[in-house]
mmCIF file with all atom_site columns, C-alpha atoms in Angstrom:
data_model
loop_
_atom_site.group_PDB
_atom_site.id
_atom_site.type_symbol
_atom_site.label_atom_id
_atom_site.label_alt_id
_atom_site.label_comp_id
_atom_site.label_asym_id
_atom_site.label_entity_id
_atom_site.label_seq_id
_atom_site.pdbx_PDB_ins_code
_atom_site.Cartn_x
_atom_site.Cartn_y
_atom_site.Cartn_z
_atom_site.occupancy
_atom_site.B_iso_or_equiv
_atom_site.pdbx_formal_charge
_atom_site.auth_seq_id
_atom_site.auth_comp_id
_atom_site.auth_asym_id
_atom_site.auth_atom_id
_atom_site.pdbx_PDB_model_num
ATOM 1   C CA . GLY E 1 1   ? 93.518  100.357 81.128  1.00 0.00 ? 216  GLY E CA 1
ATOM 2   C CA . ASN E 1 2   ? 91.994  99.491  84.464  1.00 0.00 ? 217  ASN E CA 1
ATOM 3   C CA . SER E 1 3   ? 90.512  102.218 86.612  1.00 0.00 ? 218  SER E CA 1
ATOM 4   C CA . VAL E 1 4   ? 87.985  102.892 89.351  1.00 0.00 ? 219  VAL E CA 1
ATOM 5   C CA . THR E 1 5   ? 85.880  106.030 89.718  1.00 0.00 ? 220  THR E CA 1
ATOM 6   C CA . GLN E 1 6   ? 84.020  106.892 92.916  1.00 0.00 ? 221  GLN E CA 1
ATOM 7   C CA . MET E 1 7   ? 81.682  109.712 93.786  1.00 0.00 ? 222  MET E CA 1
ATOM 8   C CA . GLU E 1 8   ? 83.455  112.614 95.404  1.00 0.00 ? 223  GLU E CA 1
ATOM 9   C CA . GLY E 1 9   ? 82.883  113.283 99.048  1.00 0.00 ? 224  GLY E CA 1
ATOM 10  C CA . PRO E 1 10  ? 82.441  114.144 101.672 1.00 0.00 ? 225  PRO E CA 1
ATOM 11  C CA . VAL E 1 11  ? 79.023  112.603 102.125 1.00 0.00 ? 226  VAL E CA 1
ATOM 12  C CA . THR E 1 12  ? 77.225  113.822 105.240 1.00 0.00 ? 227  THR E CA 1
ATOM 13  C CA . LEU E 1 13  ? 74.189  111.937 106.537 1.00 0.00 ? 228  LEU E CA 1
ATOM 14  C CA . SER E 1 14  ? 72.107  111.810 109.670 1.00 0.00 ? 229  SER E CA 1
ATOM 15  C CA . GLU E 1 15  ? 71.946  108.616 111.690 1.00 0.00 ? 230  GLU E CA 1
ATOM 16  C CA . GLU E 1 16  ? 69.533  106.021 110.240 1.00 0.00 ? 231  GLU E CA 1
ATOM 17  C CA . ALA E 1 17  ? 69.664  107.574 106.762 1.00 0.00 ? 232  ALA E CA 1
ATOM 18  C CA . PHE E 1 18  ? 70.116  105.460 103.627 1.00 0.00 ? 233  PHE E CA 1
ATOM 19  C CA . LEU E 1 19  ? 73.603  105.416 102.154 1.00 0.00 ? 234  LEU E CA 1
ATOM 20  C CA . THR E 1 20  ? 74.701  105.014 98.551  1.00 0.00 ? 235  THR E CA 1
ATOM 21  C CA . ILE E 1 21  ? 78.275  105.526 97.403  1.00 0.00 ? 236  ILE E CA 1
ATOM 22  C CA . ASN E 1 22  ? 78.637  105.161 93.661  1.00 0.00 ? 237  ASN E CA 1
ATOM 23  C CA . CYS E 1 23  ? 81.497  103.266 92.050  1.00 0.00 ? 238  CYS E CA 1
ATOM 24  C CA . THR E 1 24  ? 82.095  102.506 88.398  1.00 0.00 ? 239  THR E CA 1
ATOM 25  C CA . TYR E 1 25  ? 85.024  100.724 86.849  1.00 0.00 ? 240  TYR E CA 1
ATOM 26  C CA . THR E 1 26  ? 86.893  100.131 83.629  1.00 0.00 ? 241  THR E CA 1
ATOM 27  C CA . ALA E 1 27  ? 88.658  96.824  83.250  1.00 0.00 ? 242  ALA E CA 1
ATOM 28  C CA . THR E 1 28  ? 89.703  94.206  80.770  1.00 0.00 ? 243  THR E CA 1
ATOM 29  C CA . GLY E 1 29  ? 88.429  90.709  81.303  1.00 0.00 ? 244  GLY E CA 1
ATOM 30  C CA . TYR E 1 30  ? 86.416  89.879  84.398  1.00 0.00 ? 245  TYR E CA 1
ATOM 31  C CA . PRO E 1 31  ? 87.735  91.726  87.435  1.00 0.00 ? 246  PRO E CA 1
ATOM 32  C CA . SER E 1 32  ? 87.010  91.057  91.081  1.00 0.00 ? 247  SER E CA 1
ATOM 33  C CA . LEU E 1 33  ? 85.514  94.036  92.914  1.00 0.00 ? 248  LEU E CA 1
ATOM 34  C CA . PHE E 1 34  ? 85.984  95.173  96.500  1.00 0.00 ? 249  PHE E CA 1
ATOM 35  C CA . TRP E 1 35  ? 85.003  97.785  99.019  1.00 0.00 ? 250  TRP E CA 1
ATOM 36  C CA . TYR E 1 36  ? 87.542  98.677  101.699 1.00 0.00 ? 251  TYR E CA 1
ATOM 37  C CA . VAL E 1 37  ? 86.888  100.919 104.706 1.00 0.00 ? 252  VAL E CA 1
ATOM 38  C CA . GLN E 1 38  ? 89.402  103.128 106.523 1.00 0.00 ? 253  GLN E CA 1
ATOM 39  C CA . TYR E 1 39  ? 88.500  104.331 110.003 1.00 0.00 ? 254  TYR E CA 1
ATOM 40  C CA . PRO E 1 40  ? 90.288  107.418 111.357 1.00 0.00 ? 255  PRO E CA 1
ATOM 41  C CA . GLY E 1 41  ? 93.943  106.753 112.079 1.00 0.00 ? 256  GLY E CA 1
ATOM 42  C CA . GLU E 1 42  ? 93.867  103.180 110.806 1.00 0.00 ? 257  GLU E CA 1
ATOM 43  C CA . GLY E 1 43  ? 94.776  101.188 107.713 1.00 0.00 ? 258  GLY E CA 1
ATOM 44  C CA . LEU E 1 44  ? 92.248  99.888  105.223 1.00 0.00 ? 259  LEU E CA 1
ATOM 45  C CA . GLN E 1 45  ? 90.087  96.878  106.023 1.00 0.00 ? 260  GLN E CA 1
ATOM 46  C CA . LEU E 1 46  ? 88.279  94.711  103.517 1.00 0.00 ? 261  LEU E CA 1
ATOM 47  C CA . LEU E 1 47  ? 84.539  95.355  103.876 1.00 0.00 ? 262  LEU E CA 1
ATOM 48  C CA . LEU E 1 48  ? 83.057  93.162  101.141 1.00 0.00 ? 263  LEU E CA 1
ATOM 49  C CA . LYS E 1 49  ? 83.823  91.661  97.761  1.00 0.00 ? 264  LYS E CA 1
ATOM 50  C CA . ALA E 1 50  ? 82.253  90.163  94.630  1.00 0.00 ? 265  ALA E CA 1
ATOM 51  C CA . THR E 1 51  ? 84.103  88.027  92.146  1.00 0.00 ? 266  THR E CA 1
ATOM 52  C CA . LYS E 1 52  ? 81.672  87.636  89.250  1.00 0.00 ? 267  LYS E CA 1
ATOM 53  C CA . ALA E 1 53  ? 78.757  89.372  87.574  1.00 0.00 ? 268  ALA E CA 1
ATOM 54  C CA . ASP E 1 54  ? 75.521  89.578  89.609  1.00 0.00 ? 269  ASP E CA 1
ATOM 55  C CA . ASP E 1 55  ? 77.297  88.531  92.810  1.00 0.00 ? 270  ASP E CA 1
ATOM 56  C CA . LYS E 1 56  ? 76.262  90.507  95.880  1.00 0.00 ? 271  LYS E CA 1
ATOM 57  C CA . GLY E 1 57  ? 78.842  91.140  98.567  1.00 0.00 ? 272  GLY E CA 1
ATOM 58  C CA . SER E 1 58  ? 77.589  91.972  102.053 1.00 0.00 ? 273  SER E CA 1
ATOM 59  C CA . ASN E 1 59  ? 79.008  92.639  105.502 1.00 0.00 ? 274  ASN E CA 1
ATOM 60  C CA . LYS E 1 60  ? 78.002  94.669  108.582 1.00 0.00 ? 275  LYS E CA 1
ATOM 61  C CA . GLY E 1 61  ? 74.770  95.790  106.898 1.00 0.00 ? 276  GLY E CA 1
ATOM 62  C CA . PHE E 1 62  ? 76.580  97.048  103.783 1.00 0.00 ? 277  PHE E CA 1
ATOM 63  C CA . GLU E 1 63  ? 75.844  95.576  100.360 1.00 0.00 ? 278  GLU E CA 1
ATOM 64  C CA . ALA E 1 64  ? 77.138  95.962  96.812  1.00 0.00 ? 279  ALA E CA 1
ATOM 65  C CA . THR E 1 65  ? 76.136  94.142  93.623  1.00 0.00 ? 280  THR E CA 1
ATOM 66  C CA . TYR E 1 66  ? 78.529  93.474  90.747  1.00 0.00 ? 281  TYR E CA 1
ATOM 67  C CA . ARG E 1 67  ? 76.746  94.918  87.685  1.00 0.00 ? 282  ARG E CA 1
ATOM 68  C CA . LYS E 1 68  ? 78.649  94.063  84.532  1.00 0.00 ? 283  LYS E CA 1
ATOM 69  C CA . GLU E 1 69  ? 76.142  95.722  82.218  1.00 0.00 ? 284  GLU E CA 1
ATOM 70  C CA . THR E 1 70  ? 76.649  99.088  83.893  1.00 0.00 ? 285  THR E CA 1
ATOM 71  C CA . THR E 1 71  ? 80.236  98.384  85.109  1.00 0.00 ? 286  THR E CA 1
ATOM 72  C CA . SER E 1 72  ? 79.215  99.425  88.593  1.00 0.00 ? 287  SER E CA 1
ATOM 73  C CA . PHE E 1 73  ? 79.611  98.272  92.181  1.00 0.00 ? 288  PHE E CA 1
ATOM 74  C CA . HIS E 1 74  ? 77.663  100.781 94.280  1.00 0.00 ? 289  HIS E CA 1
ATOM 75  C CA . LEU E 1 75  ? 77.888  100.512 98.067  1.00 0.00 ? 290  LEU E CA 1
ATOM 76  C CA . GLU E 1 76  ? 74.601  100.717 100.022 1.00 0.00 ? 291  GLU E CA 1
ATOM 77  C CA . LYS E 1 77  ? 73.451  100.566 103.612 1.00 0.00 ? 292  LYS E CA 1
ATOM 78  C CA . GLY E 1 78  ? 69.880  100.921 104.755 1.00 0.00 ? 293  GLY E CA 1
ATOM 79  C CA . SER E 1 79  ? 70.503  102.719 108.059 1.00 0.00 ? 294  SER E CA 1
ATOM 80  C CA . VAL E 1 80  ? 73.868  104.278 108.836 1.00 0.00 ? 295  VAL E CA 1
ATOM 81  C CA . GLN E 1 81  ? 75.289  104.800 112.308 1.00 0.00 ? 296  GLN E CA 1
ATOM 82  C CA . VAL E 1 82  ? 77.759  107.328 113.668 1.00 0.00 ? 297  VAL E CA 1
ATOM 83  C CA . SER E 1 83  ? 80.301  104.494 113.872 1.00 0.00 ? 298  SER E CA 1
ATOM 84  C CA . ASP E 1 84  ? 80.131  104.126 110.066 1.00 0.00 ? 299  ASP E CA 1
ATOM 85  C CA . SER E 1 85  ? 81.946  107.443 109.668 1.00 0.00 ? 300  SER E CA 1
ATOM 86  C CA . ALA E 1 86  ? 85.043  106.557 107.673 1.00 0.00 ? 301  ALA E CA 1
ATOM 87  C CA . VAL E 1 87  ? 86.589  106.696 104.211 1.00 0.00 ? 302  VAL E CA 1
ATOM 88  C CA . TYR E 1 88  ? 85.329  104.065 101.768 1.00 0.00 ? 303  TYR E CA 1
ATOM 89  C CA . PHE E 1 89  ? 87.438  102.837 98.855  1.00 0.00 ? 304  PHE E CA 1
ATOM 90  C CA . CYS E 1 90  ? 86.175  100.937 95.843  1.00 0.00 ? 305  CYS E CA 1
ATOM 91  C CA . ALA E 1 91  ? 88.805  98.677  94.274  1.00 0.00 ? 306  ALA E CA 1
ATOM 92  C CA . LEU E 1 92  ? 89.330  96.050  91.617  1.00 0.00 ? 307  LEU E CA 1
ATOM 93  C CA . THR E 1 93  ? 91.806  93.379  90.719  1.00 0.00 ? 308  THR E CA 1
ATOM 94  C CA . PRO E 1 94  ? 92.014  92.684  86.992  1.00 0.00 ? 309  PRO E CA 1
ATOM 95  C CA . GLY E 1 95  ? 90.696  89.430  85.651  1.00 0.00 ? 310  GLY E CA 1
ATOM 96  C CA . THR E 1 96  ? 93.651  89.019  83.349  1.00 0.00 ? 311  THR E CA 1
ATOM 97  C CA . GLY E 1 97  ? 95.987  87.568  85.931  1.00 0.00 ? 312  GLY E CA 1
ATOM 98  C CA . GLY E 1 98  ? 98.111  88.931  88.721  1.00 0.00 ? 313  GLY E CA 1
ATOM 99  C CA . PHE E 1 99  ? 96.818  90.445  91.906  1.00 0.00 ? 314  PHE E CA 1
ATOM 100 C CA . LYS E 1 100 ? 97.665  94.125  91.771  1.00 0.00 ? 315  LYS E CA 1
ATOM 101 C CA . THR E 1 101 ? 94.745  96.042  93.216  1.00 0.00 ? 316  THR E CA 1
ATOM 102 C CA . ILE E 1 102 ? 93.547  99.320  91.745  1.00 0.00 ? 317  ILE E CA 1
ATOM 103 C CA . PHE E 1 103 ? 91.889  101.675 94.214  1.00 0.00 ? 318  PHE E CA 1
ATOM 104 C CA . GLY E 1 104 ? 89.490  104.528 93.722  1.00 0.00 ? 319  GLY E CA 1
ATOM 105 C CA . ALA E 1 105 ? 90.205  107.897 95.311  1.00 0.00 ? 320  ALA E CA 1
ATOM 106 C CA . GLY E 1 106 ? 88.015  107.194 98.334  1.00 0.00 ? 321  GLY E CA 1
ATOM 107 C CA . THR E 1 107 ? 84.786  108.749 99.605  1.00 0.00 ? 322  THR E CA 1
ATOM 108 C CA . ARG E 1 108 ? 84.630  110.216 103.088 1.00 0.00 ? 323  ARG E CA 1
ATOM 109 C CA . LEU E 1 109 ? 81.399  109.598 104.997 1.00 0.00 ? 324  LEU E CA 1
ATOM 110 C CA . PHE E 1 110 ? 80.331  111.660 108.015 1.00 0.00 ? 325  PHE E CA 1
ATOM 111 C CA . VAL E 1 111 ? 77.327  110.452 110.002 1.00 0.00 ? 326  VAL E CA 1
ATOM 112 C CA . LYS E 1 112 ? 75.757  112.906 112.449 1.00 0.00 ? 327  LYS E CA 1
ATOM 113 C CA . ALA E 1 113 ? 73.897  111.836 115.566 1.00 0.00 ? 328  ALA E CA 1
ATOM 114 C CA . ILE D 2 1   ? 102.479 90.860  117.050 1.00 0.00 ? 1033 ILE D CA 1
ATOM 115 C CA . ALA D 2 2   ? 99.115  90.404  115.374 1.00 0.00 ? 1034 ALA D CA 1
ATOM 116 C CA . GLY D 2 3   ? 98.771  91.223  111.685 1.00 0.00 ? 1035 GLY D CA 1
ATOM 117 C CA . ILE D 2 4   ? 100.967 93.928  110.203 1.00 0.00 ? 1036 ILE D CA 1
ATOM 118 C CA . THR D 2 5   ? 103.030 96.445  112.113 1.00 0.00 ? 1037 THR D CA 1
ATOM 119 C CA . GLN D 2 6   ? 104.709 99.516  110.693 1.00 0.00 ? 1038 GLN D CA 1
ATOM 120 C CA . ALA D 2 7   ? 107.335 101.821 112.136 1.00 0.00 ? 1039 ALA D CA 1
ATOM 121 C CA . PRO D 2 8   ? 107.656 104.657 112.730 1.00 0.00 ? 1040 PRO D CA 1
ATOM 122 C CA . THR D 2 9   ? 104.094 105.904 113.194 1.00 0.00 ? 1041 THR D CA 1
ATOM 123 C CA . SER D 2 10  ? 105.121 109.311 111.926 1.00 0.00 ? 1042 SER D CA 1
ATOM 124 C CA . GLN D 2 11  ? 108.313 111.085 110.931 1.00 0.00 ? 1043 GLN D CA 1
ATOM 125 C CA . ILE D 2 12  ? 109.463 114.519 109.881 1.00 0.00 ? 1044 ILE D CA 1
ATOM 126 C CA . LEU D 2 13  ? 112.455 114.271 107.591 1.00 0.00 ? 1045 LEU D CA 1
ATOM 127 C CA . ALA D 2 14  ? 114.716 116.869 106.006 1.00 0.00 ? 1046 ALA D CA 1
ATOM 128 C CA . ALA D 2 15  ? 114.989 116.767 102.237 1.00 0.00 ? 1047 ALA D CA 1
ATOM 129 C CA . GLY D 2 16  ? 117.995 114.814 101.035 1.00 0.00 ? 1048 GLY D CA 1
ATOM 130 C CA . ARG D 2 17  ? 118.033 112.477 104.012 1.00 0.00 ? 1049 ARG D CA 1
ATOM 131 C CA . ARG D 2 18  ? 117.766 108.712 103.744 1.00 0.00 ? 1050 ARG D CA 1
ATOM 132 C CA . MET D 2 19  ? 114.847 106.973 105.474 1.00 0.00 ? 1051 MET D CA 1
ATOM 133 C CA . THR D 2 20  ? 113.676 103.380 105.844 1.00 0.00 ? 1052 THR D CA 1
ATOM 134 C CA . LEU D 2 21  ? 110.081 102.589 106.701 1.00 0.00 ? 1053 LEU D CA 1
ATOM 135 C CA . ARG D 2 22  ? 109.692 99.236  108.388 1.00 0.00 ? 1054 ARG D CA 1
ATOM 136 C CA . CYS D 2 23  ? 106.946 96.680  107.852 1.00 0.00 ? 1055 CYS D CA 1
ATOM 137 C CA . THR D 2 24  ? 106.568 93.302  109.561 1.00 0.00 ? 1056 THR D CA 1
ATOM 138 C CA . GLN D 2 25  ? 103.776 90.737  109.287 1.00 0.00 ? 1057 GLN D CA 1
ATOM 139 C CA . ASP D 2 26  ? 103.195 87.583  111.292 1.00 0.00 ? 1058 ASP D CA 1
ATOM 140 C CA . MET D 2 27  ? 100.606 85.940  109.047 1.00 0.00 ? 1059 MET D CA 1
ATOM 141 C CA . ARG D 2 28  ? 103.149 84.121  106.842 1.00 0.00 ? 1060 ARG D CA 1
ATOM 142 C CA . HIS D 2 29  ? 101.712 85.781  103.762 1.00 0.00 ? 1061 HIS D CA 1
ATOM 143 C CA . ASN D 2 30  ? 103.870 85.448  100.681 1.00 0.00 ? 1062 ASN D CA 1
ATOM 144 C CA . ALA D 2 31  ? 102.785 88.662  98.974  1.00 0.00 ? 1063 ALA D CA 1
ATOM 145 C CA . MET D 2 32  ? 103.485 92.125  100.387 1.00 0.00 ? 1064 MET D CA 1
ATOM 146 C CA . TYR D 2 33  ? 102.912 95.638  99.073  1.00 0.00 ? 1065 TYR D CA 1
ATOM 147 C CA . TRP D 2 34  ? 103.779 99.263  99.710  1.00 0.00 ? 1066 TRP D CA 1
ATOM 148 C CA . TYR D 2 35  ? 101.282 102.012 98.889  1.00 0.00 ? 1067 TYR D CA 1
ATOM 149 C CA . ARG D 2 36  ? 101.243 105.731 99.315  1.00 0.00 ? 1068 ARG D CA 1
ATOM 150 C CA . GLN D 2 37  ? 97.993  107.535 100.084 1.00 0.00 ? 1069 GLN D CA 1
ATOM 151 C CA . ASP D 2 38  ? 97.516  111.082 98.905  1.00 0.00 ? 1070 ASP D CA 1
ATOM 152 C CA . LEU D 2 39  ? 94.362  113.174 99.161  1.00 0.00 ? 1071 LEU D CA 1
ATOM 153 C CA . GLY D 2 40  ? 92.201  112.826 96.082  1.00 0.00 ? 1072 GLY D CA 1
ATOM 154 C CA . LEU D 2 41  ? 94.399  110.130 94.574  1.00 0.00 ? 1073 LEU D CA 1
ATOM 155 C CA . GLY D 2 42  ? 93.533  107.133 96.693  1.00 0.00 ? 1074 GLY D CA 1
ATOM 156 C CA . LEU D 2 43  ? 96.212  104.508 97.144  1.00 0.00 ? 1075 LEU D CA 1
ATOM 157 C CA . ARG D 2 44  ? 98.986  104.045 94.609  1.00 0.00 ? 1076 ARG D CA 1
ATOM 158 C CA . LEU D 2 45  ? 101.222 100.998 94.538  1.00 0.00 ? 1077 LEU D CA 1
ATOM 159 C CA . ILE D 2 46  ? 104.923 101.744 94.964  1.00 0.00 ? 1078 ILE D CA 1
ATOM 160 C CA . HIS D 2 47  ? 106.515 98.276  95.039  1.00 0.00 ? 1079 HIS D CA 1
ATOM 161 C CA . TYR D 2 48  ? 105.390 94.750  95.699  1.00 0.00 ? 1080 TYR D CA 1
ATOM 162 C CA . SER D 2 49  ? 106.843 91.336  96.430  1.00 0.00 ? 1081 SER D CA 1
ATOM 163 C CA . ASN D 2 50  ? 105.202 88.049  95.461  1.00 0.00 ? 1082 ASN D CA 1
ATOM 164 C CA . THR D 2 51  ? 107.464 85.998  97.732  1.00 0.00 ? 1083 THR D CA 1
ATOM 165 C CA . ALA D 2 52  ? 110.698 86.282  99.702  1.00 0.00 ? 1084 ALA D CA 1
ATOM 166 C CA . GLY D 2 53  ? 113.616 87.100  97.424  1.00 0.00 ? 1085 GLY D CA 1
ATOM 167 C CA . THR D 2 54  ? 111.549 88.759  94.689  1.00 0.00 ? 1086 THR D CA 1
ATOM 168 C CA . THR D 2 55  ? 110.293 92.321  94.234  1.00 0.00 ? 1087 THR D CA 1
ATOM 169 C CA . GLY D 2 56  ? 108.518 94.281  91.524  1.00 0.00 ? 1088 GLY D CA 1
ATOM 170 C CA . LYS D 2 57  ? 107.725 97.879  90.600  1.00 0.00 ? 1089 LYS D CA 1
ATOM 171 C CA . GLY D 2 58  ? 104.270 99.303  91.020  1.00 0.00 ? 1090 GLY D CA 1
ATOM 172 C CA . GLU D 2 59  ? 102.692 102.447 89.660  1.00 0.00 ? 1091 GLU D CA 1
ATOM 173 C CA . VAL D 2 60  ? 104.987 105.010 91.355  1.00 0.00 ? 1092 VAL D CA 1
ATOM 174 C CA . PRO D 2 61  ? 108.350 103.353 92.123  1.00 0.00 ? 1093 PRO D CA 1
ATOM 175 C CA . ASP D 2 62  ? 110.733 106.250 91.411  1.00 0.00 ? 1094 ASP D CA 1
ATOM 176 C CA . GLY D 2 63  ? 112.711 107.383 94.442  1.00 0.00 ? 1095 GLY D CA 1
ATOM 177 C CA . TYR D 2 64  ? 111.894 104.238 96.436  1.00 0.00 ? 1096 TYR D CA 1
ATOM 178 C CA . SER D 2 65  ? 113.527 100.847 96.845  1.00 0.00 ? 1097 SER D CA 1
ATOM 179 C CA . VAL D 2 66  ? 112.502 97.678  98.665  1.00 0.00 ? 1098 VAL D CA 1
ATOM 180 C CA . SER D 2 67  ? 114.022 94.385  99.718  1.00 0.00 ? 1099 SER D CA 1
ATOM 181 C CA . ARG D 2 68  ? 112.503 91.091  100.824 1.00 0.00 ? 1100 ARG D CA 1
ATOM 182 C CA . ALA D 2 69  ? 115.113 89.048  102.632 1.00 0.00 ? 1101 ALA D CA 1
ATOM 183 C CA . ASN D 2 70  ? 112.503 86.902  104.418 1.00 0.00 ? 1102 ASN D CA 1
ATOM 184 C CA . THR D 2 71  ? 108.753 86.310  104.507 1.00 0.00 ? 1103 THR D CA 1
ATOM 185 C CA . ASP D 2 72  ? 107.985 88.606  107.425 1.00 0.00 ? 1104 ASP D CA 1
ATOM 186 C CA . ASP D 2 73  ? 109.788 91.865  106.621 1.00 0.00 ? 1105 ASP D CA 1
ATOM 187 C CA . PHE D 2 74  ? 109.402 94.273  103.716 1.00 0.00 ? 1106 PHE D CA 1
ATOM 188 C CA . PRO D 2 75  ? 111.239 97.568  104.317 1.00 0.00 ? 1107 PRO D CA 1
ATOM 189 C CA . LEU D 2 76  ? 110.785 100.597 102.065 1.00 0.00 ? 1108 LEU D CA 1
ATOM 190 C CA . THR D 2 77  ? 113.749 102.949 101.610 1.00 0.00 ? 1109 THR D CA 1
ATOM 191 C CA . LEU D 2 78  ? 113.817 106.517 100.402 1.00 0.00 ? 1110 LEU D CA 1
ATOM 192 C CA . ALA D 2 79  ? 117.423 107.058 99.358  1.00 0.00 ? 1111 ALA D CA 1
ATOM 193 C CA . SER D 2 80  ? 117.250 110.854 99.231  1.00 0.00 ? 1112 SER D CA 1
ATOM 194 C CA . ALA D 2 81  ? 113.881 112.214 100.335 1.00 0.00 ? 1113 ALA D CA 1
ATOM 195 C CA . VAL D 2 82  ? 112.105 115.002 98.453  1.00 0.00 ? 1114 VAL D CA 1
ATOM 196 C CA . PRO D 2 83  ? 109.060 117.055 99.542  1.00 0.00 ? 1115 PRO D CA 1
ATOM 197 C CA . SER D 2 84  ? 106.830 115.302 96.983  1.00 0.00 ? 1116 SER D CA 1
ATOM 198 C CA . GLN D 2 85  ? 107.305 112.122 98.996  1.00 0.00 ? 1117 GLN D CA 1
ATOM 199 C CA . THR D 2 86  ? 105.306 113.635 101.851 1.00 0.00 ? 1118 THR D CA 1
ATOM 200 C CA . SER D 2 87  ? 102.473 111.154 102.212 1.00 0.00 ? 1119 SER D CA 1
ATOM 201 C CA . VAL D 2 88  ? 100.970 108.407 104.316 1.00 0.00 ? 1120 VAL D CA 1
ATOM 202 C CA . TYR D 2 89  ? 102.573 105.060 103.554 1.00 0.00 ? 1121 TYR D CA 1
ATOM 203 C CA . PHE D 2 90  ? 100.747 101.763 103.995 1.00 0.00 ? 1122 PHE D CA 1
ATOM 204 C CA . CYS D 2 91  ? 102.193 98.294  103.955 1.00 0.00 ? 1123 CYS D CA 1
ATOM 205 C CA . ALA D 2 92  ? 99.886  95.396  103.079 1.00 0.00 ? 1124 ALA D CA 1
ATOM 206 C CA . SER D 2 93  ? 100.026 91.650  102.591 1.00 0.00 ? 1125 SER D CA 1
ATOM 207 C CA . SER D 2 94  ? 97.875  88.921  101.083 1.00 0.00 ? 1126 SER D CA 1
ATOM 208 C CA . ASP D 2 95  ? 97.480  85.165  101.393 1.00 0.00 ? 1127 ASP D CA 1
ATOM 209 C CA . ASP D 2 96  ? 98.185  83.039  98.317  1.00 0.00 ? 1128 ASP D CA 1
ATOM 210 C CA . ARG D 2 97  ? 94.812  81.351  98.797  1.00 0.00 ? 1129 ARG D CA 1
ATOM 211 C CA . PHE D 2 98  ? 93.035  84.714  98.533  1.00 0.00 ? 1130 PHE D CA 1
ATOM 212 C CA . PRO D 2 99  ? 95.526  86.893  96.681  1.00 0.00 ? 1131 PRO D CA 1
ATOM 213 C CA . ASN D 2 100 ? 93.011  89.629  95.958  1.00 0.00 ? 1132 ASN D CA 1
ATOM 214 C CA . GLU D 2 101 ? 92.233  90.323  99.633  1.00 0.00 ? 1133 GLU D CA 1
ATOM 215 C CA . GLN D 2 102 ? 94.775  92.549  101.272 1.00 0.00 ? 1134 GLN D CA 1
ATOM 216 C CA . TYR D 2 103 ? 95.524  93.198  104.941 1.00 0.00 ? 1135 TYR D CA 1
ATOM 217 C CA . PHE D 2 104 ? 96.862  96.645  105.777 1.00 0.00 ? 1136 PHE D CA 1
ATOM 218 C CA . GLY D 2 105 ? 99.116  98.022  108.467 1.00 0.00 ? 1137 GLY D CA 1
ATOM 219 C CA . PRO D 2 106 ? 98.254  101.201 110.395 1.00 0.00 ? 1138 PRO D CA 1
ATOM 220 C CA . GLY D 2 107 ? 100.403 103.427 108.181 1.00 0.00 ? 1139 GLY D CA 1
ATOM 221 C CA . THR D 2 108 ? 103.380 105.771 108.529 1.00 0.00 ? 1140 THR D CA 1
ATOM 222 C CA . ARG D 2 109 ? 102.835 109.502 108.112 1.00 0.00 ? 1141 ARG D CA 1
ATOM 223 C CA . LEU D 2 110 ? 105.951 110.998 106.542 1.00 0.00 ? 1142 LEU D CA 1
ATOM 224 C CA . THR D 2 111 ? 106.603 114.708 106.106 1.00 0.00 ? 1143 THR D CA 1
ATOM 225 C CA . VAL D 2 112 ? 109.601 115.797 104.058 1.00 0.00 ? 1144 VAL D CA 1
ATOM 226 C CA . THR D 2 113 ? 110.599 119.422 104.641 1.00 0.00 ? 1145 THR D CA 1
#
């Protein structure tokens, strides 16, 4: 079946540190991949996406590359800020039709000043 | 109204009581979804609707029902609440042009005692 696995949190970093949040997936066909972000007390917001192998999604300094050979979609940012503190969800929609989204468990990020 | 609104923001409910969580969107999106968010489990799809007048079951539909009388509203009903339904509930919608990108409401925190 389809599934998403993320690294467990929380991840605690100092401001300006490099961020990596690992995400791997299992899917039939050619899924689309997403990262959503949830700030405290809010709903999820789409952060970035990639729809085919080797695509790189980017937004607000965050990047993730769709790696079919390793079935991964790791989230990276070169220099985090306190305002990046949030929960990050990796997600996929199967390539076999339909648009049900499968979410990972989420990774909480704390950034210290 | 801008985007998706949910009501109530939070609720404490006695077990066995009936409860309807409200969701309204003003983006004219055809597809709408209800998720529950539980620690360590991410988001799980309860029910969805591809368009007004149609609904479908998600991953965890038992104990919940939905209706979609029009495009804007997608209420979720718990007929007889149980403590295991204590969770944060998110409503979401998506545009047919970009069905894989979902917009989320701010959530309803429900506690069943």
